[in-house]
Short mmCIF file of C-alpha atoms in Angstrom, two decimals:
data_model
loop_
_atom_site.label_atom_id
_atom_site.label_comp_id
_atom_site.label_asym_id
_atom_site.label_seq_id
_atom_site.Cartn_x
_atom_site.Cartn_y
_atom_site.Cartn_z
CA MET A 1 -44.81 32.30 56.03
CA GLY A 2 -42.60 34.62 57.82
CA VAL A 3 -39.10 34.36 58.35
CA VAL A 4 -38.02 31.35 60.39
CA ASN A 5 -35.73 32.37 63.29
CA VAL A 6 -32.70 30.02 63.61
CA THR A 7 -31.56 29.65 66.93
CA GLN A 8 -28.27 28.09 68.34
CA SER A 9 -28.64 24.65 69.43
CA GLN A 10 -26.71 21.56 70.28
CA PRO A 11 -26.18 19.73 66.83
CA VAL A 12 -28.49 16.58 66.87
CA ALA A 13 -26.99 13.06 65.66
CA SER A 14 -27.98 12.63 62.12
CA MET A 15 -30.23 9.74 61.25
CA PRO A 16 -28.27 7.33 58.93
CA GLU A 17 -30.38 8.03 55.98
CA GLU A 18 -29.40 11.97 56.23
CA ASP A 19 -25.83 11.50 55.84
CA ARG A 20 -25.59 8.47 53.81
CA LYS A 21 -23.20 8.86 50.89
CA LEU A 22 -24.56 8.55 47.31
CA SER A 23 -23.63 5.70 45.52
CA PHE A 24 -22.10 5.96 42.21
CA ARG A 25 -25.17 4.82 40.21
CA GLU A 26 -27.13 7.59 42.00
CA LYS A 27 -24.65 10.27 41.24
CA VAL A 28 -24.57 9.05 37.52
CA ALA A 29 -28.48 9.20 37.50
CA ALA A 30 -28.39 12.57 38.91
CA THR A 31 -26.00 14.06 36.04
CA ILE A 32 -26.23 11.73 33.17
CA GLY A 33 -29.15 14.29 32.04
CA ASN A 34 -26.34 16.59 31.13
CA MET A 35 -25.07 14.46 28.29
CA THR A 36 -28.30 13.92 26.54
CA GLY A 37 -29.47 17.80 27.26
CA THR A 38 -25.93 18.81 25.78
CA MET A 39 -26.48 16.61 22.69
CA HIS A 40 -29.82 18.14 22.01
CA ASN A 41 -28.61 21.58 22.53
CA GLN A 42 -25.50 21.30 20.25
CA ILE A 43 -27.20 19.35 17.68
CA ILE A 44 -29.91 22.26 17.48
CA ALA A 45 -27.49 24.80 17.32
CA THR A 46 -24.93 23.15 14.74
CA PHE A 47 -27.54 21.38 12.53
CA LEU A 48 -31.15 22.59 12.88
CA LEU A 49 -30.73 25.72 10.63
CA PHE A 50 -29.10 23.66 7.84
CA PHE A 51 -32.02 21.04 8.18
CA TYR A 52 -34.72 23.67 7.83
CA THR A 53 -33.13 25.42 5.26
CA ASP A 54 -31.33 22.94 2.84
CA ILE A 55 -33.62 19.95 3.40
CA LEU A 56 -37.12 21.19 4.33
CA GLU A 57 -36.26 24.51 2.21
CA ILE A 58 -37.77 26.88 4.89
CA SER A 59 -36.91 30.72 4.37
CA PRO A 60 -34.12 31.55 6.58
CA ALA A 61 -35.79 34.73 7.62
CA TYR A 62 -38.81 32.65 8.94
CA VAL A 63 -36.50 30.42 10.58
CA ALA A 64 -34.90 33.35 12.22
CA GLY A 65 -38.13 34.56 13.57
CA LEU A 66 -38.92 31.17 14.70
CA PHE A 67 -35.82 30.82 16.97
CA LEU A 68 -36.49 34.22 18.00
CA VAL A 69 -39.98 33.69 19.33
CA ALA A 70 -39.15 30.45 20.92
CA ARG A 71 -36.54 32.19 23.04
CA ILE A 72 -39.31 34.75 24.05
CA ILE A 73 -41.48 31.91 24.94
CA ASP A 74 -38.81 30.08 26.69
CA ALA A 75 -37.91 33.06 28.75
CA ILE A 76 -41.72 33.55 30.29
CA LEU A 77 -42.43 30.03 30.69
CA VAL A 78 -39.02 28.92 32.36
CA PRO A 79 -39.58 30.49 35.64
CA VAL A 80 -43.23 30.23 35.78
CA PHE A 81 -42.49 26.30 35.24
CA GLY A 82 -40.26 26.54 38.25
CA VAL A 83 -42.85 27.92 40.60
CA PHE A 84 -45.38 25.07 39.37
CA VAL A 85 -42.74 22.59 40.34
CA ASP A 86 -42.17 24.16 43.68
CA LYS A 87 -46.02 24.11 44.49
CA VAL A 88 -46.81 20.74 43.21
CA SER A 89 -45.80 17.33 44.27
CA THR A 90 -46.50 14.20 42.59
CA PRO A 91 -46.99 10.72 44.34
CA TRP A 92 -43.59 9.71 42.89
CA GLY A 93 -41.71 12.64 44.32
CA LYS A 94 -41.27 16.44 43.60
CA TYR A 95 -38.55 16.47 40.96
CA VAL A 96 -37.25 13.25 40.10
CA PRO A 97 -40.25 12.17 38.02
CA TYR A 98 -39.81 15.07 35.64
CA PHE A 99 -36.85 13.31 34.15
CA ALA A 100 -39.46 10.93 32.50
CA ILE A 101 -42.47 13.39 32.18
CA LEU A 102 -40.23 15.45 30.24
CA GLY A 103 -37.45 13.51 29.20
CA VAL A 104 -39.80 11.00 27.04
CA PRO A 105 -41.38 13.68 25.10
CA ILE A 106 -37.88 15.63 24.59
CA ALA A 107 -36.85 12.34 22.88
CA ILE A 108 -40.24 11.98 20.83
CA PHE A 109 -40.08 15.73 19.43
CA GLY A 110 -36.35 15.59 18.85
CA TRP A 111 -37.00 12.94 16.33
CA LEU A 112 -40.13 14.83 15.08
CA THR A 113 -38.16 17.89 14.62
CA PHE A 114 -35.67 16.37 12.66
CA THR A 115 -37.92 14.27 10.38
CA ASP A 116 -39.25 15.34 6.92
CA PHE A 117 -42.78 13.85 6.38
CA GLY A 118 -42.99 15.45 2.76
CA LEU A 119 -45.76 17.93 3.82
CA GLY A 120 -44.95 20.37 1.09
CA ALA A 121 -43.87 24.12 1.53
CA ASN A 122 -47.02 25.34 3.46
CA GLY A 123 -47.34 21.99 5.58
CA ASN A 124 -43.66 22.22 6.41
CA VAL A 125 -43.72 25.82 7.85
CA ILE A 126 -46.76 24.66 9.90
CA TYR A 127 -45.08 21.60 10.83
CA VAL A 128 -41.61 23.03 11.71
CA THR A 129 -43.24 25.89 13.81
CA ALA A 130 -45.50 23.36 15.90
CA THR A 131 -42.58 20.99 16.54
CA TYR A 132 -39.70 23.19 16.98
CA LEU A 133 -41.70 25.37 19.53
CA VAL A 134 -42.78 22.25 21.74
CA TYR A 135 -39.35 20.71 21.62
CA SER A 136 -37.58 23.95 22.67
CA ILE A 137 -40.11 24.63 25.53
CA LEU A 138 -39.75 20.91 26.88
CA ILE A 139 -35.89 21.49 26.80
CA SER A 140 -36.01 24.80 28.40
CA ILE A 141 -38.53 23.94 31.32
CA LYS A 142 -36.46 20.89 32.13
CA TYR A 143 -33.77 23.26 33.72
CA ALA A 144 -36.18 23.69 36.88
CA PRO A 145 -36.45 19.95 37.84
CA SER A 146 -32.61 19.08 36.66
CA ASN A 147 -31.22 22.04 38.69
CA ALA A 148 -33.23 21.42 41.74
CA VAL A 149 -32.96 17.92 42.16
CA GLY A 150 -29.57 17.92 43.83
CA PRO A 151 -30.41 19.43 46.95
CA ALA A 152 -33.31 17.01 47.29
CA ILE A 153 -30.93 13.69 47.30
CA THR A 154 -27.86 14.87 49.28
CA LYS A 155 -26.77 17.32 51.66
CA ARG A 156 -22.97 16.13 51.53
CA ILE A 157 -20.44 18.73 49.93
CA ASP A 158 -18.38 15.67 48.71
CA ASP A 159 -21.16 14.01 46.91
CA ARG A 160 -22.07 17.45 45.32
CA ILE A 161 -18.22 17.78 44.15
CA SER A 162 -18.33 14.14 43.05
CA MET A 163 -21.56 14.82 40.98
CA GLY A 164 -20.31 18.15 39.61
CA GLN A 165 -17.12 15.93 38.14
CA ILE A 166 -19.38 13.11 36.64
CA GLY A 167 -21.83 15.98 35.23
CA TYR A 168 -19.09 17.82 33.58
CA ILE A 169 -17.69 14.62 31.96
CA ALA A 170 -21.34 13.71 30.90
CA ILE A 171 -21.61 17.37 29.20
CA MET A 172 -18.11 17.00 27.33
CA LEU A 173 -19.41 13.33 26.24
CA GLY A 174 -22.73 15.01 24.72
CA ALA A 175 -20.62 17.60 23.12
CA LEU A 176 -18.22 15.45 21.54
CA PHE A 177 -21.07 13.27 19.91
CA ALA A 178 -22.60 16.22 18.75
CA SER A 179 -19.37 17.81 17.13
CA LEU A 180 -17.75 14.75 15.87
CA ALA A 181 -20.01 11.74 15.49
CA PHE A 182 -23.36 13.24 14.67
CA GLN A 183 -22.33 14.43 11.07
CA PRO A 184 -20.81 11.29 9.69
CA LEU A 185 -23.55 9.09 11.32
CA TYR A 186 -26.63 10.92 9.50
CA LYS A 187 -24.47 10.77 6.36
CA ALA A 188 -23.87 7.07 6.92
CA LEU A 189 -27.24 6.17 8.00
CA GLY A 190 -28.88 8.30 5.05
CA ASN A 191 -26.79 6.57 2.49
CA GLY A 192 -27.28 9.67 0.15
CA ASN A 193 -30.56 10.72 1.50
CA ASP A 194 -29.70 13.43 4.54
CA ALA A 195 -33.34 13.69 5.48
CA ARG A 196 -33.30 9.94 6.13
CA GLY A 197 -30.12 10.20 8.01
CA PHE A 198 -31.39 13.16 10.30
CA SER A 199 -34.50 10.94 11.24
CA LEU A 200 -32.69 7.74 11.89
CA ILE A 201 -29.79 9.44 13.96
CA MET A 202 -32.65 11.62 16.09
CA GLY A 203 -34.25 8.22 16.57
CA LEU A 204 -31.28 6.80 18.07
CA VAL A 205 -30.66 9.90 20.19
CA GLY A 206 -33.98 9.73 21.32
CA LEU A 207 -34.09 6.05 22.23
CA VAL A 208 -31.04 6.71 24.26
CA GLY A 209 -32.83 9.68 25.85
CA ILE A 210 -35.79 7.57 26.84
CA LEU A 211 -33.46 4.73 28.41
CA VAL A 212 -31.57 7.41 30.56
CA SER A 213 -35.04 8.96 31.69
CA ILE A 214 -35.83 5.46 32.95
CA PHE A 215 -32.77 4.96 34.48
CA GLN A 216 -32.97 8.30 36.27
CA VAL A 217 -36.44 7.60 38.02
CA THR A 218 -35.55 4.06 38.84
CA SER A 219 -32.27 5.20 40.53
CA LEU A 220 -33.17 8.30 42.53
CA LYS A 221 -34.93 8.85 45.84
CA GLU A 222 -35.48 12.48 47.26
CA ARG A 223 -34.73 12.37 50.99
CA TYR A 224 -34.78 16.06 51.71
CA ILE A 225 -38.34 17.23 50.68
CA ASN A 226 -41.29 18.74 52.51
CA PRO A 227 -44.29 18.01 50.04
CA ASN A 228 -46.01 20.79 51.58
CA ASN A 229 -43.42 23.39 51.95
CA SER A 230 -43.99 25.88 49.17
CA GLN A 231 -47.72 24.86 48.05
CA LYS A 232 -49.37 27.69 49.85
CA THR A 233 -46.59 29.99 49.65
CA PRO A 234 -47.58 33.36 47.56
CA LEU A 235 -45.38 33.88 44.46
CA LYS A 236 -44.26 37.25 45.78
CA GLU A 237 -42.64 35.56 48.95
CA MET A 238 -41.25 32.96 46.80
CA ILE A 239 -39.37 35.49 44.86
CA SER A 240 -38.48 37.43 47.77
CA ALA A 241 -36.89 34.57 49.18
CA VAL A 242 -34.74 33.94 46.12
CA PHE A 243 -33.58 37.33 45.61
CA THR A 244 -33.10 38.28 49.31
CA ASN A 245 -30.31 35.47 49.09
CA ARG A 246 -27.25 37.38 48.17
CA SER A 247 -25.25 34.02 47.45
CA ALA A 248 -27.88 33.32 44.95
CA VAL A 249 -28.09 36.65 43.21
CA VAL A 250 -23.98 36.38 43.01
CA LEU A 251 -24.08 32.89 41.60
CA TYR A 252 -26.65 34.20 38.75
CA ILE A 253 -24.22 37.10 38.02
CA TYR A 254 -21.51 34.65 38.00
CA VAL A 255 -23.35 32.33 35.60
CA LEU A 256 -24.55 35.00 33.21
CA ALA A 257 -20.88 36.58 32.99
CA LEU A 258 -19.57 33.28 32.27
CA ASN A 259 -21.79 32.14 29.52
CA LEU A 260 -21.71 35.60 28.01
CA SER A 261 -18.18 35.86 28.17
CA ASN A 262 -17.54 32.15 26.40
CA GLY A 263 -20.54 32.81 24.04
CA ILE A 264 -18.89 35.83 22.52
CA ARG A 265 -15.53 34.26 22.09
CA THR A 266 -17.12 31.11 20.44
CA ALA A 267 -19.15 33.11 18.16
CA ILE A 268 -16.21 35.35 16.95
CA MET A 269 -13.76 32.27 16.88
CA ILE A 270 -13.69 31.03 13.56
CA HIS A 271 -13.58 34.96 12.15
CA TYR A 272 -10.31 35.31 14.23
CA PHE A 273 -8.89 31.94 12.83
CA LYS A 274 -9.96 32.49 9.29
CA TYR A 275 -8.76 35.90 9.17
CA PHE A 276 -5.91 36.54 11.84
CA PHE A 277 -4.17 33.02 11.21
CA ASN A 278 -5.54 32.37 7.78
CA ASN A 279 -6.94 28.95 9.08
CA GLU A 280 -10.53 28.44 10.03
CA GLY A 281 -9.76 24.69 10.48
CA LEU A 282 -8.24 25.51 13.85
CA VAL A 283 -11.59 25.49 15.06
CA VAL A 284 -11.45 21.47 15.10
CA ILE A 285 -8.05 21.62 16.66
CA TYR A 286 -9.06 24.25 19.24
CA GLY A 287 -11.78 21.97 20.57
CA ALA A 288 -9.64 18.89 20.32
CA VAL A 289 -6.74 20.23 22.56
CA SER A 290 -9.40 21.22 25.12
CA ILE A 291 -10.29 17.69 25.73
CA LEU A 292 -7.34 16.27 27.54
CA PRO A 293 -6.87 19.17 29.89
CA THR A 294 -10.37 19.52 30.79
CA PHE A 295 -10.54 15.74 31.64
CA LEU A 296 -7.46 16.15 33.85
CA GLY A 297 -8.92 19.23 35.65
CA VAL A 298 -12.14 17.47 36.38
CA MET A 299 -10.31 14.40 37.92
CA VAL A 300 -8.16 16.73 40.29
CA SER A 301 -11.12 19.01 40.74
CA GLY A 302 -11.94 17.23 44.41
CA PRO A 303 -8.69 17.26 45.86
CA ILE A 304 -8.00 21.01 44.53
CA THR A 305 -11.19 21.70 46.24
CA ARG A 306 -10.50 20.21 49.51
CA ARG A 307 -7.09 21.59 49.69
CA PHE A 308 -7.93 25.32 48.82
CA GLY A 309 -11.98 25.67 49.15
CA ILE A 310 -14.83 26.14 46.80
CA LYS A 311 -14.71 29.63 46.18
CA ILE A 312 -10.75 30.04 45.77
CA ASN A 313 -10.93 27.10 43.19
CA VAL A 314 -13.46 28.97 41.13
CA LEU A 315 -11.90 32.47 41.55
CA ALA A 316 -8.43 31.04 40.27
CA ALA A 317 -10.04 29.67 37.11
CA SER A 318 -11.60 33.06 36.34
CA VAL A 319 -8.36 34.79 36.73
CA VAL A 320 -6.28 32.49 34.72
CA ASN A 321 -9.03 32.64 31.96
CA VAL A 322 -8.93 36.38 32.16
CA ILE A 323 -5.13 36.45 31.72
CA CYS A 324 -5.33 34.07 28.78
CA MET A 325 -8.14 35.88 26.97
CA LEU A 326 -6.04 39.36 27.33
CA SER A 327 -2.80 37.52 25.82
CA VAL A 328 -4.48 37.26 22.38
CA MET A 329 -3.62 40.98 21.94
CA VAL A 330 0.24 40.12 21.79
CA ILE A 331 0.03 36.58 19.97
CA PRO A 332 1.48 36.81 16.85
CA ASP A 333 0.04 35.70 13.43
CA THR A 334 2.45 33.26 13.02
CA LYS A 335 3.07 29.18 13.49
CA ALA A 336 4.38 30.02 16.96
CA GLY A 337 1.48 32.39 17.73
CA ILE A 338 -0.94 29.14 16.92
CA ILE A 339 1.01 27.17 19.15
CA ILE A 340 0.83 29.67 21.74
CA PHE A 341 -2.81 30.32 21.45
CA MET A 342 -3.41 26.44 21.87
CA ALA A 343 -1.16 26.27 24.99
CA LEU A 344 -3.07 28.94 26.55
CA ASN A 345 -6.16 27.32 25.68
CA ALA A 346 -4.95 23.94 27.15
CA ILE A 347 -4.25 26.15 30.32
CA THR A 348 -7.40 27.52 30.57
CA ALA A 349 -9.32 24.14 29.94
CA PHE A 350 -7.53 22.67 32.94
CA PHE A 351 -8.53 25.29 35.07
CA LEU A 352 -12.09 25.26 33.83
CA GLY A 353 -12.37 21.48 34.27
CA ALA A 354 -11.00 21.91 37.94
CA SER A 355 -13.36 24.51 39.01
CA THR A 356 -16.57 23.52 37.14
CA PRO A 357 -17.41 20.55 39.58
CA ALA A 358 -16.88 23.13 42.70
CA GLN A 359 -19.03 25.84 41.08
CA GLY A 360 -21.62 23.30 40.35
CA SER A 361 -21.87 22.51 44.11
CA MET A 362 -22.67 26.28 44.86
CA MET A 363 -26.20 26.43 43.72
CA PRO A 364 -27.43 23.63 45.86
CA ALA A 365 -25.73 25.26 48.70
CA ALA A 366 -27.66 28.52 47.87
CA MET A 367 -30.77 26.59 47.81
CA ASP A 368 -30.09 24.96 51.32
CA TYR A 369 -29.48 28.13 52.49
CA THR A 370 -32.81 29.77 51.25
CA GLU A 371 -34.84 27.00 52.67
CA TRP A 372 -32.65 27.43 56.17
CA LYS A 373 -33.23 30.99 56.28
CA THR A 374 -36.90 31.31 55.14
CA GLY A 375 -38.43 28.21 55.67
CA LYS A 376 -39.35 27.94 51.93
CA ASN A 377 -37.95 25.26 49.51
CA VAL A 378 -38.08 26.98 46.06
CA ASN A 379 -35.56 24.80 44.46
CA GLY A 380 -37.57 24.73 41.41
CA LEU A 381 -37.76 28.35 40.98
CA MET A 382 -34.28 28.86 41.62
CA GLY A 383 -33.07 26.32 39.22
CA SER A 384 -35.07 27.52 36.54
CA ILE A 385 -33.91 31.21 36.99
CA GLN A 386 -30.72 29.70 36.66
CA GLY A 387 -31.69 27.96 33.47
CA PHE A 388 -33.24 31.33 32.04
CA VAL A 389 -29.82 33.18 32.80
CA GLN A 390 -27.87 30.61 30.78
CA THR A 391 -30.34 30.83 28.00
CA LEU A 392 -30.06 34.86 28.01
CA ALA A 393 -26.44 34.75 27.97
CA MET A 394 -26.30 32.69 24.87
CA ALA A 395 -28.87 34.73 23.18
CA LEU A 396 -27.10 37.98 24.20
CA ALA A 397 -23.76 36.39 23.30
CA GLY A 398 -25.19 36.05 19.55
CA SER A 399 -26.34 39.50 19.16
CA ILE A 400 -23.34 41.15 20.75
CA ALA A 401 -20.94 39.39 18.65
CA ALA A 402 -22.90 40.22 15.44
CA TRP A 403 -23.17 43.96 16.26
CA ALA A 404 -19.47 44.06 17.34
CA LEU A 405 -18.50 42.61 14.06
CA HIS A 406 -20.58 45.38 12.26
CA VAL A 407 -18.80 47.94 14.38
CA VAL A 408 -15.03 46.59 13.67
CA GLY A 409 -15.84 46.87 9.99
CA TYR A 410 -15.84 43.05 9.14
CA VAL A 411 -17.14 42.04 5.64
CA PRO A 412 -17.84 38.72 4.89
CA GLY A 413 -15.32 36.64 2.38
CA VAL A 414 -12.91 39.51 1.82
CA GLU A 415 -9.41 40.07 3.10
CA GLN A 416 -9.93 42.27 6.23
CA SER A 417 -8.13 45.55 6.80
CA SER A 418 -5.83 45.99 9.50
CA GLU A 419 -8.22 47.78 11.71
CA THR A 420 -10.57 45.27 11.39
CA ILE A 421 -7.83 42.36 12.16
CA PHE A 422 -7.20 44.64 15.60
CA GLY A 423 -11.05 44.58 16.09
CA LEU A 424 -11.37 40.90 15.96
CA LYS A 425 -8.43 40.60 18.46
CA LEU A 426 -10.22 42.92 20.73
CA LEU A 427 -13.33 40.86 20.53
CA MET A 428 -11.50 37.51 21.04
CA GLY A 429 -9.62 39.08 23.97
CA VAL A 430 -10.72 42.34 25.71
CA LEU A 431 -14.36 42.24 25.25
CA PRO A 432 -14.96 38.61 26.69
CA ALA A 433 -12.04 39.22 29.52
CA PHE A 434 -14.23 42.43 30.69
CA VAL A 435 -17.46 40.43 30.56
CA LEU A 436 -15.79 37.89 32.55
CA LEU A 437 -14.81 40.19 35.23
CA PHE A 438 -18.06 40.02 36.59
CA THR A 439 -17.40 36.65 37.83
CA ALA A 440 -15.72 38.14 40.57
CA SER A 441 -19.15 38.58 42.03
CA ILE A 442 -18.24 34.94 43.48
CA LEU A 443 -16.39 37.14 46.20
CA TRP A 444 -19.48 37.75 47.63
CA PHE A 445 -20.73 34.11 48.01
CA ASP A 446 -20.59 33.64 51.90
CA ILE A 447 -21.68 30.05 52.53
CA SER A 448 -18.65 28.62 53.40
CA GLU A 449 -18.11 24.92 53.79
CA GLU A 450 -18.45 24.95 57.46
CA LYS A 451 -21.58 27.09 56.98
CA GLN A 452 -23.02 24.46 54.62
CA LYS A 453 -22.44 21.80 57.24
CA GLN A 454 -24.48 23.95 59.80
CA ILE A 455 -27.09 24.39 57.54
CA THR A 456 -27.46 20.58 57.01
CA LYS A 457 -27.45 19.99 60.58
CA GLU A 458 -30.27 22.49 61.05
CA LEU A 459 -32.15 21.10 58.38
CA ALA A 460 -31.90 17.61 59.67
CA GLU A 461 -33.13 18.92 62.96
CA ARG A 462 -36.36 20.40 61.58
CA ARG A 463 -37.11 17.17 59.46
CA GLN A 464 -36.48 15.02 62.68
CA GLN A 465 -39.00 17.39 64.69
CA LYS A 466 -41.71 17.07 61.97
CA SER A 467 -41.58 13.59 61.78
#
């Protein structure tokens, strides 16, 4: 299909269904998957290595190889599944059914992955390989329909900002459960048997995930989908439609830079606290200090975005974040230094909370622009690429952090030299700040709020003409 020429025409009155605000239930249903998704990802990141090595007694070298292979498979399958989602429609919808199609098996395989069936050394190796690969693939490919569903249920900017707020709160709830409640719960449920505790708590997590999936598919209705739109579109044209959209490309750069910067800093943080402030327990305080400012930021995100606009809100957060990161270089290793560090963390958390819902509304706008400009709905592919970029950033962050520790002369478990301490400060401040500078790509995001409204009207007109 060639490029659709967009002509200037008189705006047509939208049908009531076109401009209807989403209910609170619909907004929650569209975003609550962020909570369960974060729970699974954080539990894997924090506890799976321990479960495999200390409970199932799998070799750490084998586990490291398994994790690497899983990331490679995910990187291949995620965009492939995105194309599949764009080309295939089900009788129940294009994107919404996948909340159950993928959500239910994710719940089941999450439980299986953290359950010890006493299969013995060789049996455990085979078992963990099969269950983890399936579990990892299911979680990764769910990015495509999850990121694509927003433009299919609403075209309203205010709805998208509100969904971003609810979604970010859901992410925080999932992260808080994984970081604060999971370990005490598996200990309590296991009552001295950690393997039993892991299995029981993941069974409960799975049950919650299944209930969430049912809630999502029974609460959401896709209103802006042409089921035959992309079924006959060649893959080359689908890819071209994505990467000729400048706003989508700059968003991918933004997402890569933001996640890579935060990932490097997170990986280095415990080393920084342990050897600079001589208190690795500050990691917990650091997380706790972030909670209230982040919630406050999320709560005022809507008014701030309406006052200053989406782009200014997002850029302001990046600027503040860079300044606070660079401040690490002049913070002293004293109690006053700790207070300053935590205060800067609170400031950063507030601006991050205020900007994240606005940033979350930008990819749906880019998806709409692609359909408006080319006539092709490739939301699944665009959403899967975003998921791939996030996964790539997390993988690169760990590798860069490990390599950088080696470069600065870090030696585990001993007092570090002054040169290594200075290197840790660089890794906590200058390196992530430099990476974060690439979030300035957002300056080239040229889909203004007014342009989004125009695109919404044009797309509504086309749907009415086809009906």
